[in-house]
PDB file of C-alpha atoms and ligand atoms in Angstrom:
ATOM      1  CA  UNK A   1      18.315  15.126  -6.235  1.00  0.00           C
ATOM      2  CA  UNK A   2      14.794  14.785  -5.566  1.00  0.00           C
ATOM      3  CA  UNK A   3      13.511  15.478  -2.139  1.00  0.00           C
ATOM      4  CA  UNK A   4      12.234  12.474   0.243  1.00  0.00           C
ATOM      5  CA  UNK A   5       8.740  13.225  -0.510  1.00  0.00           C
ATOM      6  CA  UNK A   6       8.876  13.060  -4.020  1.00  0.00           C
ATOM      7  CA  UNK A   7      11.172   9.933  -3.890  1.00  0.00           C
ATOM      8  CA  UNK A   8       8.435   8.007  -1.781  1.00  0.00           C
ATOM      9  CA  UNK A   9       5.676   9.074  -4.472  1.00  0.00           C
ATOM     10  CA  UNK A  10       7.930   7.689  -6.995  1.00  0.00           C
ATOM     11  CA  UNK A  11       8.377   4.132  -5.581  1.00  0.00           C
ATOM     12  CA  UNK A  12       4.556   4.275  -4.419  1.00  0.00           C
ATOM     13  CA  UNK A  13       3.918   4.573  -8.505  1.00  0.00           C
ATOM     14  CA  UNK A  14       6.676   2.805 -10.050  1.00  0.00           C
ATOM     15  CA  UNK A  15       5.951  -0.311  -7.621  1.00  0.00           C
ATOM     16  CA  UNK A  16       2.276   0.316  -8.666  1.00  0.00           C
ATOM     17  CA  UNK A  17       3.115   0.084 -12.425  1.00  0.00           C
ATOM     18  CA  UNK A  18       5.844  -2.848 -11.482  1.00  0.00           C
ATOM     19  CA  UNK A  19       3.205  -5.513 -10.548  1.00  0.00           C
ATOM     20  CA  UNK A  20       0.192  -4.245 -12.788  1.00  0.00           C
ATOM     21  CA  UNK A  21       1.861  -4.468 -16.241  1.00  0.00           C
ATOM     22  CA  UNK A  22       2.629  -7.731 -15.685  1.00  0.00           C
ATOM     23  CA  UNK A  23      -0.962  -9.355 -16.911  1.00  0.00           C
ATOM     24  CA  UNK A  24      -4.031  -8.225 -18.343  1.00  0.00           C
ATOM     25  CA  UNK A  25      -5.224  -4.426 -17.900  1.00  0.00           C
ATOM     26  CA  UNK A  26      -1.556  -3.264 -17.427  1.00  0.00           C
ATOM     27  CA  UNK A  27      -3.421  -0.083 -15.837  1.00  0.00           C
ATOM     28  CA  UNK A  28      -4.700  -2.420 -12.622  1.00  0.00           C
ATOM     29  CA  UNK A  29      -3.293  -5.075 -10.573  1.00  0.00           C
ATOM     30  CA  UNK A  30      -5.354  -8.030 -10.666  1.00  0.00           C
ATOM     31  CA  UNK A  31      -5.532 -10.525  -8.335  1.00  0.00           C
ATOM     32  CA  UNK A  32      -2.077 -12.434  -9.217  1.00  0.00           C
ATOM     33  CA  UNK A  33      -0.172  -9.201  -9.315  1.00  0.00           C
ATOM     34  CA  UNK A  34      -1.255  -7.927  -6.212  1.00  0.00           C
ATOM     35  CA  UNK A  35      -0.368 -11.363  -4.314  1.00  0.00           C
ATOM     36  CA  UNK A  36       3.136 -10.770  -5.935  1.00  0.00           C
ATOM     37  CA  UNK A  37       3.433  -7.382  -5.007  1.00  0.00           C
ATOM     38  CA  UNK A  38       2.284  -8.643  -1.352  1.00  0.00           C
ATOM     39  CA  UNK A  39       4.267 -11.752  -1.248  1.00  0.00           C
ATOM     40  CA  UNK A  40       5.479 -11.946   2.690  1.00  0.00           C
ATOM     41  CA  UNK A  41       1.860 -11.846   3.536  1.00  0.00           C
ATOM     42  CA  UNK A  42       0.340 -14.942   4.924  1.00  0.00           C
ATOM     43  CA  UNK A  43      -3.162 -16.105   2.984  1.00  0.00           C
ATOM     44  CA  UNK A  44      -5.655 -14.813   5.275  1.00  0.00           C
ATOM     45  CA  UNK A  45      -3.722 -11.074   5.526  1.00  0.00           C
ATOM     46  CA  UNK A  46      -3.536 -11.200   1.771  1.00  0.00           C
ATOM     47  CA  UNK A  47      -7.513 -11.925   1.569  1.00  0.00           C
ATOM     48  CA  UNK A  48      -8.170  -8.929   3.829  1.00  0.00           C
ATOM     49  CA  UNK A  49      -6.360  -6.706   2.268  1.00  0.00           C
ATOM     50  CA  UNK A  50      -7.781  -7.725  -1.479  1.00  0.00           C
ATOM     51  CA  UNK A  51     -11.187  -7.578   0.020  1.00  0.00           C
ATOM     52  CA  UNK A  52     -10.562  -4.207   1.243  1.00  0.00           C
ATOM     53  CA  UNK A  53      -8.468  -2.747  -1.392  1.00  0.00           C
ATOM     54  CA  UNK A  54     -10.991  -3.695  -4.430  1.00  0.00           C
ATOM     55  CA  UNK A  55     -13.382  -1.557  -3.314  1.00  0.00           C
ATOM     56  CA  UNK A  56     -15.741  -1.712  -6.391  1.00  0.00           C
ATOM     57  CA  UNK A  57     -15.386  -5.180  -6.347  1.00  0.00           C
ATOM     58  CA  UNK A  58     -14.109  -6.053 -10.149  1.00  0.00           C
ATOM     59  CA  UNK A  59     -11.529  -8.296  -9.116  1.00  0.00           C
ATOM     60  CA  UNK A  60      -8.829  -5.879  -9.909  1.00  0.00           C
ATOM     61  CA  UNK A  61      -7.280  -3.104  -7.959  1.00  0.00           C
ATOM     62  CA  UNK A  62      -6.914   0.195  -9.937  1.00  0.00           C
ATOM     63  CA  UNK A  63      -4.444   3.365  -8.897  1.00  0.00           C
ATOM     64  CA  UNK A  64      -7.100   4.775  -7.121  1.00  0.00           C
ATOM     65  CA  UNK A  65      -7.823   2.064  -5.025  1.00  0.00           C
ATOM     66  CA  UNK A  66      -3.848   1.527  -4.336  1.00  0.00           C
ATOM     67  CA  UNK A  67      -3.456   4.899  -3.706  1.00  0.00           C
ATOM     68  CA  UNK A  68      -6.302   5.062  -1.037  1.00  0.00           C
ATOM     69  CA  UNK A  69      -5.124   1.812   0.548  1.00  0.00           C
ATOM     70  CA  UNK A  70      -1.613   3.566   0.985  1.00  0.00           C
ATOM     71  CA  UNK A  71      -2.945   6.603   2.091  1.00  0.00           C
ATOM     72  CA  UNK A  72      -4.691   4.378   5.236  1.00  0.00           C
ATOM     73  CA  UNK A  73      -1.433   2.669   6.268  1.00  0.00           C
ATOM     74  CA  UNK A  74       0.649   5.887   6.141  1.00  0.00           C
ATOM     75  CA  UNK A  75      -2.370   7.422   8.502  1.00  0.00           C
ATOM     76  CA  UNK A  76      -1.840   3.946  10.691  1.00  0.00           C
ATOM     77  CA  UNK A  77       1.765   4.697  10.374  1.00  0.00           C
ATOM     78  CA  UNK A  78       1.810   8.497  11.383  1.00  0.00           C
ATOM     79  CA  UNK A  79      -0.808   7.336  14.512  1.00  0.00           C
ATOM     80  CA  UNK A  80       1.750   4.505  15.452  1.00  0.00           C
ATOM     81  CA  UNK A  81       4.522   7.328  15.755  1.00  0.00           C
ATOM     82  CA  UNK A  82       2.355   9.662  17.637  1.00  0.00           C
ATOM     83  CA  UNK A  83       1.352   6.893  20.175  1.00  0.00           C
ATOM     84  CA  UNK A  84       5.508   5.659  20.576  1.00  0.00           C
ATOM     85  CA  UNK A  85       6.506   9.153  21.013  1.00  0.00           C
ATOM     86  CA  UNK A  86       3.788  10.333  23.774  1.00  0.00           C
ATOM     87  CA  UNK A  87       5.124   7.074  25.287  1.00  0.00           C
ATOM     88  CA  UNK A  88       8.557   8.458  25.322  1.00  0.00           C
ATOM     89  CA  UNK A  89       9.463  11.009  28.566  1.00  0.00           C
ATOM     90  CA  UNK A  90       9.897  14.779  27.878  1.00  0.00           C
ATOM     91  CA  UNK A  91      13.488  15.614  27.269  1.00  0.00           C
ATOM     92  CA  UNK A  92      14.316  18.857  30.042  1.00  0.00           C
TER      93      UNK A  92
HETATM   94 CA1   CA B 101     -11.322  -2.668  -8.178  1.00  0.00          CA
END
Protein backbone atom coordinates (compact mmCIF):
# COMPACT_ATOMS: atom_id res chain seq x y z
CA UNK A 1 0.00 0.00 0.00
CA UNK A 2 1.31 3.21 -0.95
CA UNK A 3 2.29 5.65 1.69
CA UNK A 4 0.08 8.96 2.37
CA UNK A 5 2.44 11.04 0.51
CA UNK A 6 2.48 9.26 -2.53
CA UNK A 7 -1.36 8.72 -2.38
CA UNK A 8 -1.91 12.63 -2.22
CA UNK A 9 0.52 13.05 -5.37
CA UNK A 10 -1.59 10.57 -7.04
CA UNK A 11 -5.02 12.27 -6.66
CA UNK A 12 -3.18 15.78 -7.17
CA UNK A 13 -2.33 14.14 -10.88
CA UNK A 14 -5.07 11.89 -11.60
CA UNK A 15 -7.64 14.84 -10.69
CA UNK A 16 -5.28 16.96 -12.92
CA UNK A 17 -5.62 14.53 -15.90
CA UNK A 18 -9.55 13.98 -14.81
CA UNK A 19 -10.71 17.52 -15.85
CA UNK A 20 -8.02 18.28 -18.65
CA UNK A 21 -8.76 15.36 -21.03
CA UNK A 22 -12.03 16.27 -21.18
CA UNK A 23 -11.67 19.09 -24.17
CA UNK A 24 -9.13 20.35 -26.34
CA UNK A 25 -5.26 20.06 -25.34
CA UNK A 26 -6.00 16.98 -23.10
CA UNK A 27 -2.44 18.02 -21.57
CA UNK A 28 -4.12 21.50 -19.98
CA UNK A 29 -7.26 22.42 -18.40
CA UNK A 30 -8.88 25.11 -20.17
CA UNK A 31 -11.15 27.35 -18.94
CA UNK A 32 -14.40 24.93 -18.85
CA UNK A 33 -12.45 22.17 -17.22
CA UNK A 34 -11.04 24.07 -14.61
CA UNK A 35 -14.61 25.61 -13.59
CA UNK A 36 -15.63 21.85 -13.40
CA UNK A 37 -12.85 20.79 -11.50
CA UNK A 38 -13.68 23.97 -9.16
CA UNK A 39 -17.35 23.66 -9.16
CA UNK A 40 -18.37 24.73 -5.31
CA UNK A 41 -16.64 27.94 -6.02
CA UNK A 42 -18.74 30.99 -6.33
CA UNK A 43 -17.97 33.21 -9.78
CA UNK A 44 -15.82 35.80 -8.44
CA UNK A 45 -13.47 32.99 -6.35
CA UNK A 46 -13.40 31.04 -9.57
CA UNK A 47 -12.15 34.32 -11.57
CA UNK A 48 -9.37 34.82 -9.02
CA UNK A 49 -8.15 31.79 -8.99
CA UNK A 50 -8.12 31.43 -13.11
CA UNK A 51 -6.49 34.78 -13.16
CA UNK A 52 -3.90 33.62 -10.87
CA UNK A 53 -3.42 30.12 -11.88
CA UNK A 54 -2.85 30.95 -15.82
CA UNK A 55 0.08 32.56 -15.21
CA UNK A 56 1.27 32.94 -18.88
CA UNK A 57 -1.95 34.00 -19.70
CA UNK A 58 -3.05 31.46 -22.72
CA UNK A 59 -6.31 30.80 -21.42
CA UNK A 60 -5.40 27.38 -20.31
CA UNK A 61 -3.83 26.08 -17.19
CA UNK A 62 -0.97 23.56 -17.80
CA UNK A 63 0.58 20.94 -14.98
CA UNK A 64 2.95 23.36 -14.12
CA UNK A 65 0.76 25.99 -13.38
CA UNK A 66 -1.64 23.43 -11.32
CA UNK A 67 1.10 22.16 -9.64
CA UNK A 68 2.40 25.64 -8.44
CA UNK A 69 -1.13 26.74 -7.52
CA UNK A 70 -1.27 23.54 -5.21
CA UNK A 71 1.95 23.98 -3.92
CA UNK A 72 0.59 27.74 -2.54
CA UNK A 73 -2.52 26.35 -0.81
CA UNK A 74 -0.66 23.44 0.85
CA UNK A 75 1.94 26.38 2.11
CA UNK A 76 -1.52 28.37 3.22
CA UNK A 77 -2.53 25.11 4.63
CA UNK A 78 0.71 24.13 6.62
CA UNK A 79 0.71 28.17 7.93
CA UNK A 80 -3.05 27.71 8.97
CA UNK A 81 -1.90 24.62 11.18
CA UNK A 82 1.04 26.36 12.60
CA UNK A 83 -1.10 29.45 13.59
CA UNK A 84 -4.17 26.87 15.27
CA UNK A 85 -1.61 24.97 17.07
CA UNK A 86 0.52 28.02 18.69
CA UNK A 87 -3.08 28.96 19.61
CA UNK A 88 -3.49 25.77 21.44
CA UNK A 89 -1.90 25.69 25.35
CA UNK A 90 1.26 23.58 26.02
CA UNK A 91 0.34 20.16 27.20
CA UNK A 92 2.60 19.65 30.87
CA1 LIG B 1 -1.53 28.97 -18.90
Amino acid sequence: MACHLEQALALMVSTFHKYSTKQGDRFKLNKAELKELLKHMDEAEYQKIINDLDVNKDEEVDFQEYASFLACVAMCFNDFFKEQHQKQPRKK
